[in-house]
Coordinates of C-alpha atoms in Angstrom, one line a residue:
X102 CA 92.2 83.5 92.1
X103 CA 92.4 85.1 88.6
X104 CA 90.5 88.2 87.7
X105 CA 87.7 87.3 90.0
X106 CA 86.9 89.7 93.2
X107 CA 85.7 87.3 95.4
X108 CA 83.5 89.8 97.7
X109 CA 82.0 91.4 94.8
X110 CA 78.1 90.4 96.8
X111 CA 79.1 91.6 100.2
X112 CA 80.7 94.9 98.4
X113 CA 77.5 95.1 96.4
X114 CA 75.2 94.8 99.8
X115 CA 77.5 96.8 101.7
X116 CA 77.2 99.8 99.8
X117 CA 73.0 99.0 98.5
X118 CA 72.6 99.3 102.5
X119 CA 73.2 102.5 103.0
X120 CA 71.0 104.7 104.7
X121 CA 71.5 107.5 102.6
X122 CA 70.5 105.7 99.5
X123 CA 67.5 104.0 100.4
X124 CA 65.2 104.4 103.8
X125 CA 65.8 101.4 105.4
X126 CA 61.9 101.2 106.6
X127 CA 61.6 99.9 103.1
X128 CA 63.1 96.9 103.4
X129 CA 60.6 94.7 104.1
X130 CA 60.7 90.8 106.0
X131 CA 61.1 88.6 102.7
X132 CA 63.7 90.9 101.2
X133 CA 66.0 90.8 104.8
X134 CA 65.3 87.0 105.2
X135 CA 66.7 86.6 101.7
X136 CA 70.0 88.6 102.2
X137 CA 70.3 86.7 105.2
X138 CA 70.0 83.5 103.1
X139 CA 72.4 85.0 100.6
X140 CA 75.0 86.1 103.9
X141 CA 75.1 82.6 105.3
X142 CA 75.8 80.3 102.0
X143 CA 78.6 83.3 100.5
X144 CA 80.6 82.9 104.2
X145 CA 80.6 79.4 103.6
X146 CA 81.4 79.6 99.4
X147 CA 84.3 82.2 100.8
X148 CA 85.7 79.7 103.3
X149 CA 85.2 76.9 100.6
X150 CA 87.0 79.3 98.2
X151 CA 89.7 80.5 100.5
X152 CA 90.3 76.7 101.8
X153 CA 91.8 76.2 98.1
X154 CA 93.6 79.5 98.1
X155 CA 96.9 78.2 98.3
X156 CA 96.6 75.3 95.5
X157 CA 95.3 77.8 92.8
X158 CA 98.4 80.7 93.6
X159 CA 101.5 80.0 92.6
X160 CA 104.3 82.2 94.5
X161 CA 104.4 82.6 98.1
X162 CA 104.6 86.6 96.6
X163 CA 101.5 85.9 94.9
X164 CA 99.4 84.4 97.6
X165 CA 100.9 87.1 100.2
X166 CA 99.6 90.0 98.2
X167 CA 96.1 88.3 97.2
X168 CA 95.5 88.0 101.4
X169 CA 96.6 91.1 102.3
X170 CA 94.4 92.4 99.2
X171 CA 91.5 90.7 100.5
X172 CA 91.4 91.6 104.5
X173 CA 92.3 95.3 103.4
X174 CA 89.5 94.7 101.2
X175 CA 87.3 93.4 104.0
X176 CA 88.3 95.9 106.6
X177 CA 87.1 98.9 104.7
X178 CA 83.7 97.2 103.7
X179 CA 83.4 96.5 107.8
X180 CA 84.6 100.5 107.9
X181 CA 81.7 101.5 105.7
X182 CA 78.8 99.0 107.2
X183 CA 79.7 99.8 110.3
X184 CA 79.1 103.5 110.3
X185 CA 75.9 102.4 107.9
X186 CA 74.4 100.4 111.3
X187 CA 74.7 103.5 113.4
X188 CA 72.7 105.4 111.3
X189 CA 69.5 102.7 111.1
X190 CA 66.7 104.2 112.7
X191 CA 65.2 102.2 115.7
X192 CA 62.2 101.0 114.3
X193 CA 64.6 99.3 111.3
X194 CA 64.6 95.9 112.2
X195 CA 64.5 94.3 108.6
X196 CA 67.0 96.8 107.5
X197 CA 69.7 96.1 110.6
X198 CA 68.9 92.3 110.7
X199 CA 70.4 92.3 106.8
X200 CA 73.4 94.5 107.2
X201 CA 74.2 92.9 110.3
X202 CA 74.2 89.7 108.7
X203 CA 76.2 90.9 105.6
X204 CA 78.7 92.7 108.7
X205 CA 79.1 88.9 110.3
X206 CA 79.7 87.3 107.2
X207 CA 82.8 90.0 106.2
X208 CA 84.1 89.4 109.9
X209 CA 84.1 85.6 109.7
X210 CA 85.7 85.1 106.2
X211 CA 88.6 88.0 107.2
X212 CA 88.6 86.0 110.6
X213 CA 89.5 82.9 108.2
X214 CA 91.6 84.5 106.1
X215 CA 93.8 86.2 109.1
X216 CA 94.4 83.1 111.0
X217 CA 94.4 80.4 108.0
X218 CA 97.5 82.4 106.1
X219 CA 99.2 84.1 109.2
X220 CA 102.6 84.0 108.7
X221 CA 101.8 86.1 105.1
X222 CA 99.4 88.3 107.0
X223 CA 101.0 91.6 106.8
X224 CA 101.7 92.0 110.6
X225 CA 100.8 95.5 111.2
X226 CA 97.6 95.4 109.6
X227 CA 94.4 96.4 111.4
X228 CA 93.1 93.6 112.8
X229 CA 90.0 95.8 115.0
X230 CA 87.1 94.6 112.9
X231 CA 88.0 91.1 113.2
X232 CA 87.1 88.9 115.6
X233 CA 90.5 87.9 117.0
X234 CA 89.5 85.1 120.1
X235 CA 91.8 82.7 118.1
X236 CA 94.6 84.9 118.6
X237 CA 94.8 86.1 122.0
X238 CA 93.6 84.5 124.8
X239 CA 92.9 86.3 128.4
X240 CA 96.2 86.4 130.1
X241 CA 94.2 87.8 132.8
X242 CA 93.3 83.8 133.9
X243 CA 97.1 83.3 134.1
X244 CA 97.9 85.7 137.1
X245 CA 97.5 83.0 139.2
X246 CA 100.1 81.3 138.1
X247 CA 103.5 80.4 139.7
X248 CA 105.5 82.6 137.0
X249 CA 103.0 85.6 137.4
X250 CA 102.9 84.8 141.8
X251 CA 107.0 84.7 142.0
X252 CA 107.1 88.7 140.4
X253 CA 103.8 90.6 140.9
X254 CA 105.2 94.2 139.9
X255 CA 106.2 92.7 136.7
X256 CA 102.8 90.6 136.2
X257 CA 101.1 93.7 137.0
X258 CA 103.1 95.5 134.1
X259 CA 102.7 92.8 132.1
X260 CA 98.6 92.1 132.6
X261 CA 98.1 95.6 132.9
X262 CA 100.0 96.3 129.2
X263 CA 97.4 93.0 127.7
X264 CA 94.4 94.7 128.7
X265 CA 95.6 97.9 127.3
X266 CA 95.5 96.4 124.1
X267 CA 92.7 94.0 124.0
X268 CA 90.1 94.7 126.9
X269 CA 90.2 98.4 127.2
X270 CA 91.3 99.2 123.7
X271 CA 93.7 101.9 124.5
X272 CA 96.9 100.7 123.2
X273 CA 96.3 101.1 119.6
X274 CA 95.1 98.9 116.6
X275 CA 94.8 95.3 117.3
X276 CA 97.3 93.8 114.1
X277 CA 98.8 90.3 113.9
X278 CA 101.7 91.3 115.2
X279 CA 100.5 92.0 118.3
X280 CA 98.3 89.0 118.7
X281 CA 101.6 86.7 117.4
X282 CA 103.4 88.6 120.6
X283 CA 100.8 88.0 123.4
X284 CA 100.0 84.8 122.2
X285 CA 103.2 83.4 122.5
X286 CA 103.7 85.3 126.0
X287 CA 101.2 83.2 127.1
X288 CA 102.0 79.9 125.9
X289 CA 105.5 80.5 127.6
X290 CA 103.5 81.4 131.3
X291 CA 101.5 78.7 130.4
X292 CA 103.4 76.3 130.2
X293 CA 106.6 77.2 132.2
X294 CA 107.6 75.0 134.4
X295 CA 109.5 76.9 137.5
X296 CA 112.0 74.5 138.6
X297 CA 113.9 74.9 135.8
X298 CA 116.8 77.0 136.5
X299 CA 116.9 80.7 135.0
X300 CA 120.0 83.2 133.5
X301 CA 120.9 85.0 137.5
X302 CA 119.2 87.6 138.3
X303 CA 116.2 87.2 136.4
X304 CA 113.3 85.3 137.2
X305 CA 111.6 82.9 134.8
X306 CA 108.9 86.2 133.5
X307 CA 111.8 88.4 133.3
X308 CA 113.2 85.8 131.2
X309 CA 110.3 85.4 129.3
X310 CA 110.0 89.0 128.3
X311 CA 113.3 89.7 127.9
X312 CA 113.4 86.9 125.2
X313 CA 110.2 88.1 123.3
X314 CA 111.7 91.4 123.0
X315 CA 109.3 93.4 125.0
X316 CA 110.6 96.8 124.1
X317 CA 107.6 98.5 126.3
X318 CA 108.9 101.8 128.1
X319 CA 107.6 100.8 130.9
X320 CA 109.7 97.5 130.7
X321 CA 112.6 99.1 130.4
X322 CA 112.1 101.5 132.8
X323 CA 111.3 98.7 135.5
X324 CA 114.6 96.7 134.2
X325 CA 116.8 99.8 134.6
X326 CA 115.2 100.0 138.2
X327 CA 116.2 97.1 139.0
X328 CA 119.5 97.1 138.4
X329 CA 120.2 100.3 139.8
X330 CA 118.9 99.2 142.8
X331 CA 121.3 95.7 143.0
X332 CA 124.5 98.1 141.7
X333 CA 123.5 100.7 144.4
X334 CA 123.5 97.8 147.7
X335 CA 127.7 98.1 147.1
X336 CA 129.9 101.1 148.5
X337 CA 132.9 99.8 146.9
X338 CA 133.4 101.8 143.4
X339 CA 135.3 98.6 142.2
X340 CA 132.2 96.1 142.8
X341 CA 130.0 98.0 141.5
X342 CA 131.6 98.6 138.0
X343 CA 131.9 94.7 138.1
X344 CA 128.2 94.0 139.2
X345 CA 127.1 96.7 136.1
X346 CA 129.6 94.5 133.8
X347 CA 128.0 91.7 135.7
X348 CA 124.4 92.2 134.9
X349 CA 125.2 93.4 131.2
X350 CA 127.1 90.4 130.2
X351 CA 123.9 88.3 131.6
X352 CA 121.1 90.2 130.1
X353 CA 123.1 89.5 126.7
X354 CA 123.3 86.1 127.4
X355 CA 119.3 86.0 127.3
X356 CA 118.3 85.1 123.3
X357 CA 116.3 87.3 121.7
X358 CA 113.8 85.3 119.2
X359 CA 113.9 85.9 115.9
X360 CA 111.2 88.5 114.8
X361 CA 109.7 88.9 117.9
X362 CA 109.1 92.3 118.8
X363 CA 106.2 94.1 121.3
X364 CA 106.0 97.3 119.3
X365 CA 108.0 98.5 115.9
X366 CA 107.3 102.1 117.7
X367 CA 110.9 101.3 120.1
X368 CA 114.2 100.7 119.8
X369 CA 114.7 96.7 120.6
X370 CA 114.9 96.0 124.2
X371 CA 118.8 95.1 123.9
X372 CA 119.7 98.6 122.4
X373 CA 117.8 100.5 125.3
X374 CA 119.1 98.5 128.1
X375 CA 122.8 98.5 126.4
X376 CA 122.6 102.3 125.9
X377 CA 121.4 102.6 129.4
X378 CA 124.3 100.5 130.5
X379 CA 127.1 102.5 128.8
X380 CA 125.7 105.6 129.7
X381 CA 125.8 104.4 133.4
X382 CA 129.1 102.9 133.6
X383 CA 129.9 106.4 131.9
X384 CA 129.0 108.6 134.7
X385 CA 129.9 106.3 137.5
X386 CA 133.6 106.3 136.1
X387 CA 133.4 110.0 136.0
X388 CA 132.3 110.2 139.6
X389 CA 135.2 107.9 140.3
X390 CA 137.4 110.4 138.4
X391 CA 136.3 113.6 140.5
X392 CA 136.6 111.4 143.8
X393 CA 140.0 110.4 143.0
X394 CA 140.9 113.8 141.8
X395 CA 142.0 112.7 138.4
X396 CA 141.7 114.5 135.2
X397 CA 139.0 114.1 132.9
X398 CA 139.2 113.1 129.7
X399 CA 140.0 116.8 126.6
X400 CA 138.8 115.0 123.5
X401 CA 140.8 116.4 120.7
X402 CA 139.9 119.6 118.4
X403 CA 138.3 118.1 114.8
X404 CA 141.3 118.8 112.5
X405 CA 144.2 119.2 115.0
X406 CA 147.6 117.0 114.0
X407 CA 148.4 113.7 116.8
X408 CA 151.4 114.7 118.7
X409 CA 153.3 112.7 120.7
X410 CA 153.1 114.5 124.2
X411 CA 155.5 112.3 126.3
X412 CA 157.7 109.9 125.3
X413 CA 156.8 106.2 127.5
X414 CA 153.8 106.4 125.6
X415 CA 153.0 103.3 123.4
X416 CA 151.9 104.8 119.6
X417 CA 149.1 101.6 118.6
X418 CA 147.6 102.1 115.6
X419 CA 144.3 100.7 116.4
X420 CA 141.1 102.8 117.6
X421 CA 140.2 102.8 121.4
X422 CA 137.4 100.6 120.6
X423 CA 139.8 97.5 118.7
X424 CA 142.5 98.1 121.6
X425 CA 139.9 97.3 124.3
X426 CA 138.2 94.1 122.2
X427 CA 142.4 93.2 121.6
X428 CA 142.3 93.1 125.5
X429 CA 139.2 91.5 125.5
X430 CA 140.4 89.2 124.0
X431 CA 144.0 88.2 125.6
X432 CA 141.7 88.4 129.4
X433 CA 139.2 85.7 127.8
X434 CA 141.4 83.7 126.2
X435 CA 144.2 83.8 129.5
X436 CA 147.2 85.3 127.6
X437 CA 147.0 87.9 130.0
X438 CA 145.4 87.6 133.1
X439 CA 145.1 90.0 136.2
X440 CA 142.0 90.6 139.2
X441 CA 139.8 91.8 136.6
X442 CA 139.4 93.3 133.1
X443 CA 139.4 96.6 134.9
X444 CA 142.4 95.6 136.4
X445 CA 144.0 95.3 132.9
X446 CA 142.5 98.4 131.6
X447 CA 143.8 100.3 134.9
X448 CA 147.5 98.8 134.2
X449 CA 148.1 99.7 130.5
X450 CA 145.7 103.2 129.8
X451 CA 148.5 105.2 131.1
X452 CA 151.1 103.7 128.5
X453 CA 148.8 103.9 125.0
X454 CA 148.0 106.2 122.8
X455 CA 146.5 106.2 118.9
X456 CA 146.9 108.2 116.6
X457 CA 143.4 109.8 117.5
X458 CA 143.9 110.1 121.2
X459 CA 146.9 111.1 123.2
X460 CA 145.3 110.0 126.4
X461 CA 143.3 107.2 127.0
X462 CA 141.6 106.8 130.0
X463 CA 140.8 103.0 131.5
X464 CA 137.2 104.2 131.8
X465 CA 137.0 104.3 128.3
X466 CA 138.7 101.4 127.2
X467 CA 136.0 99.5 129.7
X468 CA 133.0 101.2 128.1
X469 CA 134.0 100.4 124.4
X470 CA 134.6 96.5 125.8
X471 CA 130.8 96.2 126.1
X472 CA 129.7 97.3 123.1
X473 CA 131.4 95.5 120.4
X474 CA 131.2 96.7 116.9
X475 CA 131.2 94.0 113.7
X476 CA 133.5 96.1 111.9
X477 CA 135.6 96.5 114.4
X478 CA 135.8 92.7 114.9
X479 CA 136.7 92.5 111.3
X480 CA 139.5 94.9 111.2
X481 CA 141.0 93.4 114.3
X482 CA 140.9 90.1 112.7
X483 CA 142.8 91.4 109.7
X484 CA 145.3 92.9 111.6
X485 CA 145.7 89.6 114.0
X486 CA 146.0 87.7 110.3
X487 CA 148.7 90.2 109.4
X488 CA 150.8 89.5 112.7
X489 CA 150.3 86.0 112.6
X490 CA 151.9 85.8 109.0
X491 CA 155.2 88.2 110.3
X492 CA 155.5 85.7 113.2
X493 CA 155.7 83.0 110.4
X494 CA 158.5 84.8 108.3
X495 CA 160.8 84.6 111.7

């Protein structure tokens, strides 16, 4: 777009109507009919102008910093002419008739410029000024609907979170991520079809929250509930250390899609629900512990040498968490097999060490095998590399 500011007018008017320049009883009928005039044939030059935006910029880079330029542009001129209108007397028809005309043209060519170039729109830019009906649509008229009717606490949550943001106002700027979010929440309800079968336990909007990352407090909070309350219908300590791996290893199993995100003000769903997970299998091993009357776990003083305390201990030189992704591993794979992963972890904690721990409990080993590390994926590999090239050389 070269050197040219394309809203030099609407800047111009923006800041000529100001009430504390001029009185706006002064502005007579002829001169607000001609701004008017001027308003209506500049949103349609600026439409014209921006229609060809593309073709006369270059670089993607280019183009992405000229639109962002311009709606940052436009939202402060909106900023200014809207504090100008609540200053017009009320006998200042003329006066408000032209700003307000000058106001509708700035909102419709950001409106265009927003929803034309989205994907370069910068996605937590304020979007308030704008009219945003192309956006979001009212997923109130979806509660209805056989997703919304099979979970009503979660359709609640979820309605209740919409309005926040677009009918009451109270959940912060409007920006285009926010509108990219709830707009694609409601194509999915839209359009889901409810026969189709669904990851166990979670229902078809579980499913479709999960996978649009809906990092919402409140979200989690009801998630956590929920599986607290299905691990808490078991007595048996066993089963419900399987039914916590159970649900883990199926809310993983959900995909996440790529740069979809509720709010950048959380952690991503799948690091709250996994911390929670840990934390719980955690203390629920402990409580085993004490029932069973078994010691707990001394973690070593920083800086104090390994020595070997007993003597049918096996010395690995791994960490805890590569010796529980090894086992992992064999379980998955059948080179070992026994009732359960736990089972395995029960049988060979007593006999390991490393060269960090002299005691490792089976709790642990369990914990680390839910959270797997890259880098410890990476060493493992090398050291599976490294044994597979000695068992070559007998």
């Amino acid at each position: 777009m070269g050197q040219e500011y394309a809203l030099d007018w609407l800047d111009q008017m923006v800041h000529e109507l100001d009430p504390q320049r001029i009185r706006p009883e002064n502005l007579d009928n002829h001169q607000a009919m001609a701004i008017v005039d001027k308003a209506a044939n500049e949103e349609k030059r600026l439409i014209r102008l921006f229609k060809q935006f593309v073709f006369q910029e270059q670089k993607t880079k280019q183009i992405r910093n000229s639109v962002n330029h311009y709606l940052y542009e436009a939202e402060s001129l909106m900023k200014v002419a809207g504090r100008n209108l609540n200053q017009i007397p009320a006998r200042a028809d003329n006066y408000r008739v032209a700003l307000e005309s000058v106001f509708s043209c700035l909102q419709k060519v950001s409106a265009f410029i927003a929803f034309r170039y989205k994907n370069l729109v910068d996605p937590d830019l304020s979007l308030d000024m704008i009219n945003s009906d192309q956006g979001a649509h009212d997923l109130r008229r979806l509660q209805d609907s056989d997703v919304m009717k099979c979970n009503p606490e979660l359709a609640n949550l979820v309605i209740k979170t919409f309005c926040d943001i677009f009918v009451d106002h109270r959940g912060g700027e409007i920006t285009m991520r926010k509108l990219n979010f709830w707009s694609n929440v409601i194509q999915a309800v839209n359009y889901a079809d409810v026969s189709l079968e669904v990851t166990e336990p979670f229902d078809q909007l579980e499913q479709i929250m999960i996978e649009r990352n809906f990092n919402s407090p409140l979200f989690s909070q009801y998630l956590t509930s929920k599986f607290s309350e299905k691990i808490d219908i078991s007595t048996d300590p066993d089963l419900v250390e399987e039914n916590l791996a159970f649900l883990q290893k199926t809310f993983n199993q959900i995909p996440v899609m790529k740069d979809m995100i509720f709010s950048k003000e959380f952690d991503d769903l799948s690091l709250t629900i996994n911390a929670w997970f840990i934390q719980e299998i955690d203390f629920r091993s402990k409580k085993i512990r004490i029932a069973l009357g078994e010691p707990s776990e001394q973690p070593q003083k920083p800086g104090k040498k390994y020595e070997r305390k007993t003597s049918d201990k096996i010395l690995c030189n791994l960490t805890v968490d590569q010796l529980s992704l090894f086992f992992k591993a064999a379980d998955m794979s059948n080179v070992i097999s026994a009732r359960s992963l736990s089972a395995i972890f029960h049988s060979v904690a007593p006999y390991l060490s490393t060269p960090h721990r002299t005691d490792i409990s089976h709790s642990s080993l369990r914990v680390k095998s839910y959270s797997v590390e890259e880098r410890d994926k990476t060493l493992l590999i090398e050291i599976m590399t490294k044994l597979t090239e000695q068992i070559k050389d007998m």
